[in-house]
Short mmCIF file of C-alpha atoms in Angstrom, two decimals:
data_model
loop_
_atom_site.label_atom_id
_atom_site.label_comp_id
_atom_site.label_asym_id
_atom_site.label_seq_id
_atom_site.Cartn_x
_atom_site.Cartn_y
_atom_site.Cartn_z
CA MET A 1 -58.71 2.97 147.02
CA GLY A 2 -61.35 1.61 148.74
CA ALA A 3 -65.28 2.70 150.15
CA PRO A 4 -64.56 6.39 152.16
CA PHE A 5 -65.04 6.00 155.42
CA ASP A 6 -64.60 8.47 158.67
CA VAL A 7 -61.26 8.05 160.61
CA LEU A 8 -63.13 9.73 163.52
CA THR A 9 -66.00 7.29 164.19
CA THR A 10 -64.67 3.79 162.30
CA THR A 11 -63.61 1.88 164.66
CA ALA A 12 -61.46 -1.72 163.64
CA ALA A 13 -64.66 -3.52 164.20
CA ASP A 14 -65.94 -1.81 161.03
CA LEU A 15 -62.64 -1.99 159.21
CA ARG A 16 -62.87 -5.36 159.02
CA ALA A 17 -66.31 -5.60 157.85
CA LEU A 18 -65.27 -3.65 155.14
CA LEU A 19 -61.90 -5.52 154.08
CA GLU A 20 -63.91 -8.58 154.22
CA ASP A 21 -66.15 -8.00 151.84
CA GLY A 22 -63.61 -6.20 149.28
CA SER A 23 -65.05 -3.22 150.19
CA THR A 24 -61.77 -1.79 151.09
CA THR A 25 -58.09 -2.80 151.48
CA CYS A 26 -55.37 -2.32 153.87
CA VAL A 27 -52.99 -0.05 150.99
CA ALA A 28 -56.42 1.98 151.41
CA LEU A 29 -56.27 1.93 154.88
CA VAL A 30 -53.21 3.53 155.41
CA GLU A 31 -53.20 5.69 152.51
CA THR A 32 -56.22 7.65 154.38
CA TYR A 33 -55.15 7.12 158.16
CA LEU A 34 -51.18 8.77 157.07
CA ALA A 35 -52.95 11.64 155.23
CA GLN A 36 -55.57 12.43 158.60
CA ILE A 37 -51.79 12.51 160.80
CA GLU A 38 -50.32 14.68 158.07
CA LYS A 39 -53.84 16.79 158.45
CA HIS A 40 -53.73 17.39 161.75
CA ASN A 41 -50.51 16.07 163.15
CA HIS A 42 -47.99 19.33 163.18
CA ALA A 43 -50.38 20.89 160.64
CA GLY A 44 -53.91 21.83 161.12
CA ALA A 45 -55.59 21.11 164.91
CA LYS A 46 -51.35 20.62 165.32
CA LEU A 47 -52.24 18.31 168.00
CA HIS A 48 -48.88 16.55 168.27
CA ALA A 49 -49.80 13.21 168.95
CA MET A 50 -47.14 11.40 166.52
CA ILE A 51 -43.19 11.81 167.34
CA SER A 52 -42.29 9.32 163.75
CA LEU A 53 -44.27 7.65 160.93
CA ALA A 54 -42.85 4.44 159.85
CA PRO A 55 -41.57 5.33 155.82
CA ARG A 56 -44.19 5.65 153.14
CA ASP A 57 -43.59 3.13 150.65
CA GLN A 58 -42.64 0.41 153.44
CA LEU A 59 -45.65 0.88 154.72
CA LEU A 60 -48.04 0.79 151.70
CA ALA A 61 -45.41 -2.99 150.84
CA ILE A 62 -46.79 -4.21 154.70
CA ALA A 63 -49.64 -3.62 153.46
CA ARG A 64 -50.22 -5.01 149.94
CA GLY A 65 -48.36 -8.53 152.16
CA LEU A 66 -51.16 -8.21 154.03
CA ASP A 67 -54.40 -7.78 151.05
CA GLU A 68 -52.77 -10.79 149.88
CA GLU A 69 -52.75 -12.93 152.68
CA ARG A 70 -56.22 -12.34 152.96
CA SER A 71 -57.02 -12.80 149.33
CA ALA A 72 -55.38 -16.39 149.86
CA GLY A 73 -58.02 -17.14 152.84
CA LYS A 74 -54.98 -16.62 155.56
CA ALA A 75 -56.07 -13.97 157.01
CA ARG A 76 -54.36 -13.73 160.94
CA GLY A 77 -56.53 -12.78 162.80
CA PRO A 78 -60.01 -10.11 163.51
CA LEU A 79 -57.19 -7.24 163.03
CA HIS A 80 -55.83 -8.21 160.17
CA GLY A 81 -54.44 -5.68 157.97
CA ILE A 82 -55.10 -2.75 160.41
CA PRO A 83 -53.50 -0.04 161.78
CA ILE A 84 -52.37 1.08 165.01
CA ILE A 85 -50.21 3.79 166.85
CA VAL A 86 -47.70 2.69 169.24
CA LYS A 87 -46.52 4.91 172.18
CA ASP A 88 -42.49 5.29 172.41
CA ALA A 89 -41.56 3.72 174.95
CA PHE A 90 -41.77 0.45 173.90
CA ALA A 91 -38.81 -0.29 171.66
CA THR A 92 -39.47 -0.74 167.31
CA ASP A 93 -36.64 -2.90 165.29
CA PRO A 94 -34.59 -0.18 163.41
CA ALA A 95 -35.76 -2.01 160.66
CA LEU A 96 -39.71 -0.89 161.30
CA GLY A 97 -37.69 2.59 160.30
CA MET A 98 -38.74 4.73 163.30
CA PRO A 99 -36.62 5.17 166.58
CA THR A 100 -37.77 4.76 170.26
CA THR A 101 -37.16 7.98 172.26
CA VAL A 102 -39.11 7.50 175.38
CA GLY A 103 -39.28 11.54 174.75
CA SER A 104 -35.95 12.15 174.42
CA TYR A 105 -33.22 13.73 172.25
CA ALA A 106 -31.09 11.58 174.79
CA LEU A 107 -32.67 8.44 172.71
CA LEU A 108 -33.46 9.72 169.50
CA ASP A 109 -30.26 7.60 167.70
CA SER A 110 -30.69 4.77 170.39
CA ARG A 111 -30.91 0.81 168.86
CA PRO A 112 -32.90 -1.66 170.57
CA LYS A 113 -32.38 -4.85 169.73
CA GLN A 114 -35.48 -5.76 168.53
CA ASN A 115 -38.72 -5.30 168.60
CA ALA A 116 -40.95 -5.80 171.97
CA SER A 117 -42.78 -8.92 172.41
CA ALA A 118 -46.04 -6.64 172.45
CA VAL A 119 -44.98 -4.52 169.27
CA GLU A 120 -44.11 -7.91 167.94
CA ALA A 121 -46.87 -9.84 168.76
CA LEU A 122 -49.68 -6.64 167.45
CA ILE A 123 -47.55 -7.44 163.96
CA GLN A 124 -47.48 -11.19 164.17
CA ASN A 125 -51.53 -10.64 164.29
CA GLY A 126 -51.55 -8.25 161.39
CA LEU A 127 -51.45 -5.09 162.60
CA ILE A 128 -49.67 -2.71 160.38
CA ILE A 129 -47.47 -0.32 163.08
CA LEU A 130 -47.93 3.54 161.32
CA GLY A 131 -46.08 5.20 164.14
CA LYS A 132 -44.76 5.59 167.94
CA SER A 133 -47.09 8.13 169.40
CA ASN A 134 -45.53 10.97 171.82
CA LEU A 135 -45.48 10.92 175.39
CA THR A 136 -44.79 12.41 179.31
CA GLU A 137 -41.51 12.24 178.98
CA PHE A 138 -39.85 9.27 180.05
CA CYS A 139 -43.31 8.13 180.86
CA GLY A 140 -43.60 10.46 183.59
CA PHE A 141 -40.75 11.60 185.18
CA LYS A 142 -39.60 14.67 183.31
CA GLY A 143 -42.33 17.70 182.00
CA ILE A 144 -45.83 18.34 182.29
CA GLY A 145 -48.00 15.43 181.32
CA GLY A 146 -48.56 15.10 177.72
CA TRP A 147 -44.88 17.16 176.75
CA SER A 148 -42.04 15.17 175.86
CA ALA A 149 -38.69 17.23 174.48
CA VAL A 150 -38.62 14.94 170.79
CA GLY A 151 -42.55 15.23 170.34
CA GLY A 152 -43.69 18.41 171.59
CA MET A 153 -46.37 19.28 173.29
CA CYS A 154 -49.90 17.17 172.66
CA GLN A 155 -52.74 18.62 172.69
CA SER A 156 -56.93 17.72 173.83
CA PRO A 157 -58.50 17.40 170.24
CA TYR A 158 -61.71 18.18 172.13
CA ILE A 159 -60.26 21.83 173.18
CA PRO A 160 -59.50 24.40 170.99
CA GLY A 161 -56.82 26.55 171.15
CA GLY A 162 -55.54 23.07 173.13
CA PHE A 163 -53.59 23.25 176.70
CA ILE A 164 -53.30 26.44 178.63
CA LYS A 165 -49.86 27.20 180.00
CA GLY A 166 -49.54 27.44 183.65
CA GLU A 167 -52.45 25.61 184.44
CA LYS A 168 -52.41 22.65 186.45
CA ARG A 169 -51.21 19.12 186.37
CA ARG A 170 -55.79 18.05 185.83
CA GLY A 171 -56.68 20.93 184.78
CA GLU A 172 -59.50 21.48 181.98
CA THR A 173 -57.53 21.94 179.17
CA ALA A 174 -54.71 18.79 180.36
CA PRO A 175 -54.57 16.30 177.86
CA GLY A 176 -54.08 13.64 180.35
CA GLY A 177 -50.31 12.07 180.70
CA SER A 178 -48.43 9.40 180.14
CA SER A 179 -50.14 7.73 177.16
CA THR A 180 -51.14 10.50 175.56
CA GLY A 181 -50.55 10.88 172.41
CA SER A 182 -51.84 7.08 171.77
CA ALA A 183 -55.39 8.53 173.29
CA VAL A 184 -55.31 12.07 170.97
CA GLY A 185 -54.49 10.12 167.81
CA VAL A 186 -57.38 6.93 168.10
CA ALA A 187 -59.79 10.16 169.08
CA ALA A 188 -58.29 12.71 166.13
CA GLY A 189 -59.03 9.82 163.86
CA PHE A 190 -54.96 8.88 163.48
CA SER A 191 -55.34 5.17 163.82
CA PRO A 192 -58.60 2.82 165.07
CA VAL A 193 -56.37 1.27 167.77
CA SER A 194 -53.73 2.12 170.21
CA LEU A 195 -50.72 0.82 172.35
CA GLY A 196 -50.09 2.77 176.09
CA THR A 197 -48.40 1.63 178.87
CA GLU A 198 -49.58 2.12 182.31
CA THR A 199 -47.77 2.58 185.97
CA SER A 200 -50.64 4.83 187.62
CA GLY A 201 -53.02 6.13 185.07
CA SER A 202 -50.83 6.47 182.35
CA LEU A 203 -53.18 4.60 180.11
CA THR A 204 -56.80 5.20 181.66
CA SER A 205 -56.27 9.19 182.32
CA PRO A 206 -55.73 10.02 178.62
CA ALA A 207 -57.59 8.25 177.51
CA SER A 208 -60.97 9.29 179.89
CA ARG A 209 -60.66 12.56 178.09
CA ALA A 210 -60.55 11.69 174.80
CA ALA A 211 -63.77 9.57 175.63
CA LEU A 212 -62.36 6.33 174.66
CA TYR A 213 -62.26 2.85 175.88
CA ALA A 214 -59.71 1.31 178.14
CA LEU A 215 -58.26 -1.31 179.61
CA LYS A 216 -54.77 -1.91 181.69
CA LEU A 217 -54.11 -5.67 182.24
CA THR A 218 -53.41 -7.17 186.05
CA PRO A 219 -49.83 -6.76 186.32
CA GLY A 220 -47.31 -9.29 185.31
CA SER A 221 -50.04 -10.30 182.72
CA VAL A 222 -48.17 -8.74 179.83
CA SER A 223 -44.71 -8.91 178.55
CA LYS A 224 -42.62 -5.68 179.56
CA GLU A 225 -39.31 -6.79 177.36
CA GLY A 226 -38.49 -4.11 175.29
CA VAL A 227 -40.40 -1.36 176.80
CA TRP A 228 -39.12 1.38 179.53
CA GLU A 229 -39.73 0.04 182.59
CA VAL A 230 -40.95 3.15 185.51
CA ALA A 231 -41.77 0.37 188.58
CA ARG A 232 -41.61 -3.05 188.01
CA SER A 233 -43.89 -3.72 190.94
CA TYR A 234 -46.81 -1.86 188.69
CA ASP A 235 -45.79 -1.07 184.93
CA THR A 236 -47.85 -3.15 183.05
CA ALA A 237 -49.47 -2.47 179.20
CA GLY A 238 -53.03 -1.78 177.58
CA ALA A 239 -54.91 -0.82 174.88
CA MET A 240 -57.30 2.28 173.38
CA ALA A 241 -60.38 2.35 171.63
CA LYS A 242 -63.76 3.90 170.56
CA ASN A 243 -65.43 0.56 171.23
CA VAL A 244 -65.13 -2.64 173.45
CA ILE A 245 -64.90 -5.38 170.67
CA ASP A 246 -61.74 -3.48 169.53
CA LEU A 247 -60.56 -2.88 173.02
CA VAL A 248 -60.81 -6.39 174.11
CA HIS A 249 -58.93 -7.66 170.75
CA VAL A 250 -55.82 -6.44 171.40
CA SER A 251 -55.86 -6.88 174.90
CA ASP A 252 -56.11 -10.89 173.84
CA ILE A 253 -53.06 -10.58 171.87
CA LEU A 254 -51.35 -8.63 174.88
CA ARG A 255 -52.36 -10.95 177.33
CA ARG A 256 -51.04 -13.71 174.80
CA THR A 257 -47.61 -12.36 175.20
CA MET A 258 -47.17 -14.16 178.43
CA ASP A 259 -49.58 -17.06 178.16
CA ASP A 260 -50.71 -18.50 174.48
CA CYS A 261 -53.52 -20.58 176.08
CA LYS A 262 -55.08 -17.53 177.32
CA PRO A 263 -58.90 -17.45 176.68
CA SER A 264 -59.85 -14.90 174.65
CA LEU A 265 -62.04 -11.74 176.60
CA THR A 266 -64.45 -12.36 173.71
CA GLU A 267 -66.62 -14.85 176.09
CA ASN A 268 -67.01 -12.22 178.60
CA ILE A 269 -69.01 -10.02 176.10
CA GLN A 270 -72.58 -9.16 176.92
CA ASN A 271 -75.02 -6.57 175.67
CA THR A 272 -77.66 -7.55 178.97
CA TRP A 273 -76.86 -6.26 182.52
CA GLN A 274 -77.93 -9.70 183.27
CA GLY A 275 -76.43 -11.29 186.52
CA LEU A 276 -74.33 -8.07 186.44
CA SER A 277 -73.42 -6.89 190.10
CA VAL A 278 -71.76 -3.13 190.47
CA GLY A 279 -70.56 -0.86 193.45
CA PHE A 280 -70.53 2.43 193.10
CA VAL A 281 -68.67 5.03 195.23
CA ASP A 282 -69.20 8.23 197.07
CA ILE A 283 -68.38 10.23 194.05
CA GLU A 284 -68.79 13.54 196.33
CA LYS A 285 -65.86 11.80 198.78
CA TRP A 286 -63.24 11.92 195.27
CA ARG A 287 -63.11 14.94 194.22
CA LEU A 288 -59.73 15.33 192.96
CA PRO A 289 -57.86 18.12 195.33
CA LEU A 290 -57.65 22.28 194.70
CA ASP A 291 -53.99 21.84 194.46
CA THR A 292 -54.12 19.51 191.12
CA LYS A 293 -57.39 21.78 189.46
CA ASP A 294 -59.02 25.01 189.95
CA PRO A 295 -62.43 24.43 190.49
CA LEU A 296 -64.57 24.60 187.32
CA PRO A 297 -68.66 26.44 187.90
CA GLY A 298 -70.82 23.57 187.51
CA TYR A 299 -69.57 20.40 186.76
CA ASP A 300 -69.67 18.59 190.12
CA GLU A 301 -72.98 19.36 189.46
CA GLN A 302 -73.47 18.23 186.61
CA SER A 303 -70.85 15.17 187.45
CA ALA A 304 -72.94 14.28 190.12
CA ARG A 305 -76.21 14.49 188.24
CA GLU A 306 -75.47 12.36 185.58
CA TYR A 307 -73.06 9.78 187.57
CA LEU A 308 -76.94 9.29 190.00
CA LEU A 309 -78.18 8.87 185.86
CA ALA A 310 -76.30 5.95 185.28
CA ILE A 311 -76.68 4.21 188.49
CA ASP A 312 -80.85 4.67 187.88
CA LYS A 313 -80.24 3.68 184.11
CA ILE A 314 -77.96 0.71 184.80
CA ARG A 315 -80.52 -0.37 187.60
CA GLU A 316 -83.46 0.15 184.83
CA HIS A 317 -81.96 -2.08 182.59
CA GLY A 318 -81.63 -4.72 184.75
CA GLY A 319 -77.81 -4.78 186.53
CA ARG A 320 -77.66 -4.64 190.35
CA VAL A 321 -75.63 -1.43 191.82
CA VAL A 322 -74.54 -1.06 195.19
CA HIS A 323 -74.46 2.87 196.20
CA PRO A 324 -72.15 4.06 197.98
CA VAL A 325 -69.46 1.53 198.74
CA HIS A 326 -66.44 2.68 200.62
CA ILE A 327 -62.53 2.73 199.84
CA ALA A 328 -61.25 5.17 201.43
CA PRO A 329 -59.34 7.93 198.12
CA PRO A 330 -55.27 7.58 198.83
CA GLU A 331 -54.77 11.31 199.58
CA GLY A 332 -56.90 10.31 203.08
CA TYR A 333 -55.63 7.38 203.89
CA ILE A 334 -52.19 8.10 206.35
CA ALA A 335 -50.03 5.52 206.65
CA ASP A 336 -47.19 6.68 208.66
CA GLU A 337 -46.59 8.42 211.95
CA ASP A 338 -45.34 11.81 209.69
CA GLY A 339 -48.22 11.86 208.33
CA GLY A 340 -47.89 10.49 204.68
CA ASN A 341 -50.61 9.40 202.81
CA VAL A 342 -50.88 5.71 200.63
CA ASP A 343 -50.11 8.44 197.46
CA ASP A 344 -46.31 9.49 199.03
CA LEU A 345 -45.94 5.52 199.61
CA MET A 346 -46.51 4.85 195.58
CA ASP A 347 -44.58 7.64 194.91
CA ASP A 348 -41.57 6.49 197.07
CA VAL A 349 -41.67 3.03 195.32
CA MET A 350 -42.43 4.62 191.87
CA LYS A 351 -39.10 6.17 192.61
CA SER A 352 -37.12 3.56 194.42
CA GLN A 353 -37.84 1.54 191.12
CA ALA A 354 -37.14 4.16 188.30
CA ARG A 355 -33.00 4.05 188.07
CA GLU A 356 -33.63 -0.02 188.24
CA GLY A 357 -35.73 0.48 185.50
CA CYS A 358 -33.69 2.75 183.14
CA GLU A 359 -30.76 0.94 183.13
CA LYS A 360 -32.71 -2.34 182.37
CA TYR A 361 -34.11 -0.60 179.41
CA LEU A 362 -31.01 0.75 178.36
CA SER A 363 -28.49 -2.29 178.80
CA SER A 364 -30.99 -3.76 176.27
CA LEU A 365 -30.20 -1.64 173.98
CA ALA A 366 -28.00 -2.79 171.18
CA TYR A 367 -26.29 1.10 170.78
CA THR A 368 -26.99 4.02 172.89
CA LYS A 369 -25.24 7.08 174.02
CA VAL A 370 -26.50 7.17 177.65
CA HIS A 371 -26.39 4.06 180.24
CA ASN A 372 -28.13 5.30 183.16
CA LEU A 373 -29.92 7.30 185.05
CA LYS A 374 -27.18 9.90 186.00
CA GLU A 375 -25.97 10.07 181.73
CA ILE A 376 -29.75 11.52 181.16
CA ILE A 377 -29.29 13.28 183.53
CA GLU A 378 -26.12 14.97 182.56
CA PHE A 379 -27.08 15.55 178.58
CA ASN A 380 -30.42 17.10 179.74
CA ASP A 381 -28.05 19.85 181.29
CA SER A 382 -25.68 20.38 178.40
CA ASN A 383 -28.78 20.58 176.27
CA VAL A 384 -30.54 22.56 177.65
CA ALA A 385 -32.35 24.75 174.57
CA THR A 386 -34.12 20.92 173.70
CA GLU A 387 -34.51 19.28 176.12
CA PHE A 388 -36.62 22.27 178.93
CA ASP A 389 -39.73 24.69 178.35
CA GLU A 390 -40.03 27.65 180.33
CA ASN A 391 -43.26 26.00 181.09
CA LEU A 392 -44.10 22.97 180.22
CA CYS A 393 -40.87 21.45 181.31
CA PRO A 394 -38.42 24.28 183.75
CA ASN A 395 -36.61 21.54 185.08
CA GLN A 396 -35.70 17.99 185.26
CA ASN A 397 -36.20 17.14 189.61
CA GLY A 398 -38.16 14.09 188.77
CA LEU A 399 -35.25 12.19 187.37
CA ARG A 400 -33.10 13.58 189.78
CA ARG A 401 -35.20 12.27 192.55
CA ALA A 402 -35.34 9.10 191.30
CA LEU A 403 -31.96 9.66 191.00
CA ASP A 404 -31.30 9.79 194.63
CA MET A 405 -33.68 7.71 195.82
CA ASN A 406 -32.16 4.94 197.65
CA MET A 407 -34.77 2.36 199.42
CA PRO A 408 -33.51 -0.75 201.38
CA ALA A 409 -35.78 -4.16 199.71
CA ASP A 410 -37.39 -4.56 202.95
CA GLU A 411 -39.11 -1.30 203.36
CA ARG A 412 -39.80 -1.16 200.14
CA GLU A 413 -42.13 -4.33 200.53
CA ARG A 414 -43.50 -2.77 204.27
CA LYS A 415 -44.68 0.03 201.40
CA LEU A 416 -46.12 -2.14 199.01
CA GLN A 417 -47.62 -4.29 201.61
CA ILE A 418 -49.68 -1.43 203.11
CA CYS A 419 -50.62 0.17 200.02
CA ARG A 420 -51.77 -3.69 198.97
CA GLN A 421 -53.90 -3.32 202.30
CA TRP A 422 -55.10 -0.17 201.62
CA ALA A 423 -56.23 -0.46 198.12
CA ALA A 424 -56.88 -4.74 197.83
CA THR A 425 -57.52 -5.97 201.44
CA GLU A 426 -58.92 -3.01 202.75
CA GLY A 427 -60.56 -2.00 199.31
CA VAL A 428 -61.51 -3.35 196.81
CA ASP A 429 -61.31 -7.12 198.32
CA LYS A 430 -63.81 -5.81 201.25
CA VAL A 431 -66.06 -4.42 198.41
CA ILE A 432 -66.74 -7.22 196.20
CA LEU A 433 -66.89 -9.98 199.81
CA GLU A 434 -69.03 -7.71 201.44
CA HIS A 435 -71.44 -6.36 198.68
CA GLU A 436 -71.34 -9.31 196.56
CA VAL A 437 -70.28 -7.20 193.40
CA ASP A 438 -68.05 -7.95 189.99
CA VAL A 439 -66.22 -4.62 189.76
CA ILE A 440 -66.31 -1.62 191.83
CA ILE A 441 -66.50 2.13 189.34
CA GLY A 442 -65.29 5.46 190.45
CA PRO A 443 -64.34 8.96 188.50
CA CYS A 444 -61.95 9.44 186.46
CA ASP A 445 -61.28 13.33 187.66
CA SER A 446 -59.80 11.55 190.68
CA PHE A 447 -57.03 9.54 191.91
CA PHE A 448 -59.21 6.27 191.99
CA ALA A 449 -56.39 4.83 189.53
CA GLY A 450 -54.48 4.45 192.35
CA VAL A 451 -56.02 1.78 194.05
CA GLY A 452 -55.80 -0.05 190.97
CA VAL A 453 -51.68 0.84 191.67
CA GLY A 454 -52.06 -0.21 195.63
CA ALA A 455 -53.56 -3.06 194.52
CA GLN A 456 -51.81 -4.27 191.40
CA TYR A 457 -55.20 -5.01 189.95
CA PRO A 458 -56.70 -4.11 186.24
CA LEU A 459 -58.31 -0.89 185.91
CA ALA A 460 -60.60 0.62 183.08
CA SER A 461 -62.06 3.32 181.99
CA ILE A 462 -65.37 4.18 179.79
CA PRO A 463 -66.71 6.69 178.10
CA PHE A 464 -68.96 8.59 180.30
CA GLY A 465 -69.83 12.51 180.24
CA TYR A 466 -68.17 16.02 178.22
CA VAL A 467 -68.22 19.15 180.24
CA GLU A 468 -70.73 21.29 179.47
CA SER A 469 -68.16 24.33 179.69
CA SER A 470 -65.84 23.11 178.22
CA GLY A 471 -66.53 19.97 175.90
CA ARG A 472 -64.04 18.25 177.57
CA PRO A 473 -64.83 14.54 177.88
CA TYR A 474 -64.47 13.26 181.26
CA GLY A 475 -64.66 9.12 182.31
CA LEU A 476 -65.15 5.91 184.77
CA HIS A 477 -62.93 3.90 185.87
CA VAL A 478 -64.14 0.17 186.65
CA ILE A 479 -61.46 -2.36 188.72
CA ALA A 480 -61.79 -5.90 189.60
CA ARG A 481 -59.79 -8.07 191.25
CA ALA A 482 -55.95 -9.67 189.64
CA HIS A 483 -57.47 -11.35 186.37
CA GLU A 484 -60.85 -10.77 186.79
CA GLU A 485 -60.23 -8.08 183.56
CA GLY A 486 -63.48 -10.21 182.29
CA LYS A 487 -65.57 -9.17 185.04
CA ILE A 488 -64.72 -5.73 183.52
CA VAL A 489 -65.50 -6.65 179.80
CA SER A 490 -68.81 -7.85 180.84
CA PHE A 491 -69.26 -3.88 182.53
CA MET A 492 -67.81 -2.03 179.46
CA SER A 493 -69.56 -4.38 176.76
CA ALA A 494 -73.68 -3.68 178.85
CA TRP A 495 -72.33 -0.13 179.51
CA GLU A 496 -71.93 0.40 175.41
CA SER A 497 -75.04 -1.03 174.77
CA ILE A 498 -77.28 2.01 177.22
CA TRP A 499 -74.68 4.73 176.63
CA PRO A 500 -75.34 7.52 174.23
CA VAL A 501 -72.39 6.96 171.45
CA ARG A 502 -69.17 8.79 172.32
CA ARG A 503 -68.86 11.92 170.63
CA VAL A 504 -65.87 13.11 167.93
CA PRO A 505 -64.04 16.51 168.60
CA ASP A 506 -64.37 19.37 166.00
CA LEU A 507 -61.15 19.24 163.97
CA MET A 508 -62.44 21.86 162.26
CA ALA A 509 -62.25 24.03 165.67
CA ALA A 510 -59.34 23.16 166.51
CA GLU A 511 -57.89 24.22 163.68
CA ARG A 512 -59.80 27.26 163.41
CA SER A 513 -57.90 27.83 167.24
CA MET A 514 -54.67 27.51 166.36
CA LEU A 515 -54.51 30.15 163.11
#
């Protein structure tokens, strides 16, 4: 075995240093992370972050091969030999020894023809795919956030006792979704980095509740081949990590699935605030509606206080801050004569594209017993005992609405344009031009992720604070214009240099609460 390390705090950059100086091996890394998963996935803290793991012997053989490559001076890149977990919405070749289920028993025995392009890119860059992480079933269309029939209810490692059944979808104990397991897994030390997908907050929401850095890349800049598709207009992918440099290295790999000449985002990393201008929205105008989260005594005051502290701290270190800047919250931007808002419009677009996305993925498989959304719904109706839960998934109304949704192409484009006008033209673009800022910041405990959806812009989340009454992490969103991930990385790296080190979860407390 190599030198011992703390899986809760160690980053991929730390592991790289250990590998390069010979203090550890890829084999030792795999053994260590598998032991942590065994200790706390179904046992211990019972986090249910992982749906499946690759066969142990196979992982060790891959690790030995990567150790030999490093010894021969043939490291494939900065993440050579680093373990990673991948959301179970990315197809993996059956040869890797893991099913691709999207959380459903309907797909448990399905067989992809090959790895998703993103997964193959990770492998070619020397990463070790440990396993497939849990998610909200069908990427948010069935069950509460973080639940899937195959994986069960994914639990926050920061909340002893886990999710309280019956709590509202953005409640205090909710882990966020749909890339839930990818976030929980990194926070709990199952791997140093992870891969997720995002349609609307699917990546950044769970990352913010796990005190992680996450970056949703510009839609269209990452290959979606072999990935379960929710809405082709909005879907994209991204990574999660405990630090910025690890996040950047995975993001570079993803971006090069579409353009292998993309410059590295490492060029944008900086540890000073020189030349950075930032806009902050008014946090009070972006509070979550009460139908999504019960009031929590003291939280609004705490988060407002820390929000202003962040602004002051950036200014103290030489950054330029404009506060407040105005972007209308989606629930308040009325988009039609019937009183519907842009949040409703974005939801309509997603539902209108979900059936097509489902069938596109299913048609790519070498084998599947379900071939369309209707057959998935029928499978669920025939397997009530396994596919539903009285509290966590009492129905499949999301899938049924997607099946029934028919929207002409011109109507969809009209709704997309209204959303772009709200989020980009009258939102991000206007703020950036009028106030001459590089990025815009908003609270993650809000619908701010919708701005990234409507505008089809990149969006990040960064660790920020911890609720005093519960210990739950909460983060900040960072948005820039399309293909300006470099500006987001500049902000995140400068932020990392001045903000306190992220806290790790108390897994022993979580374990005791499950006894």
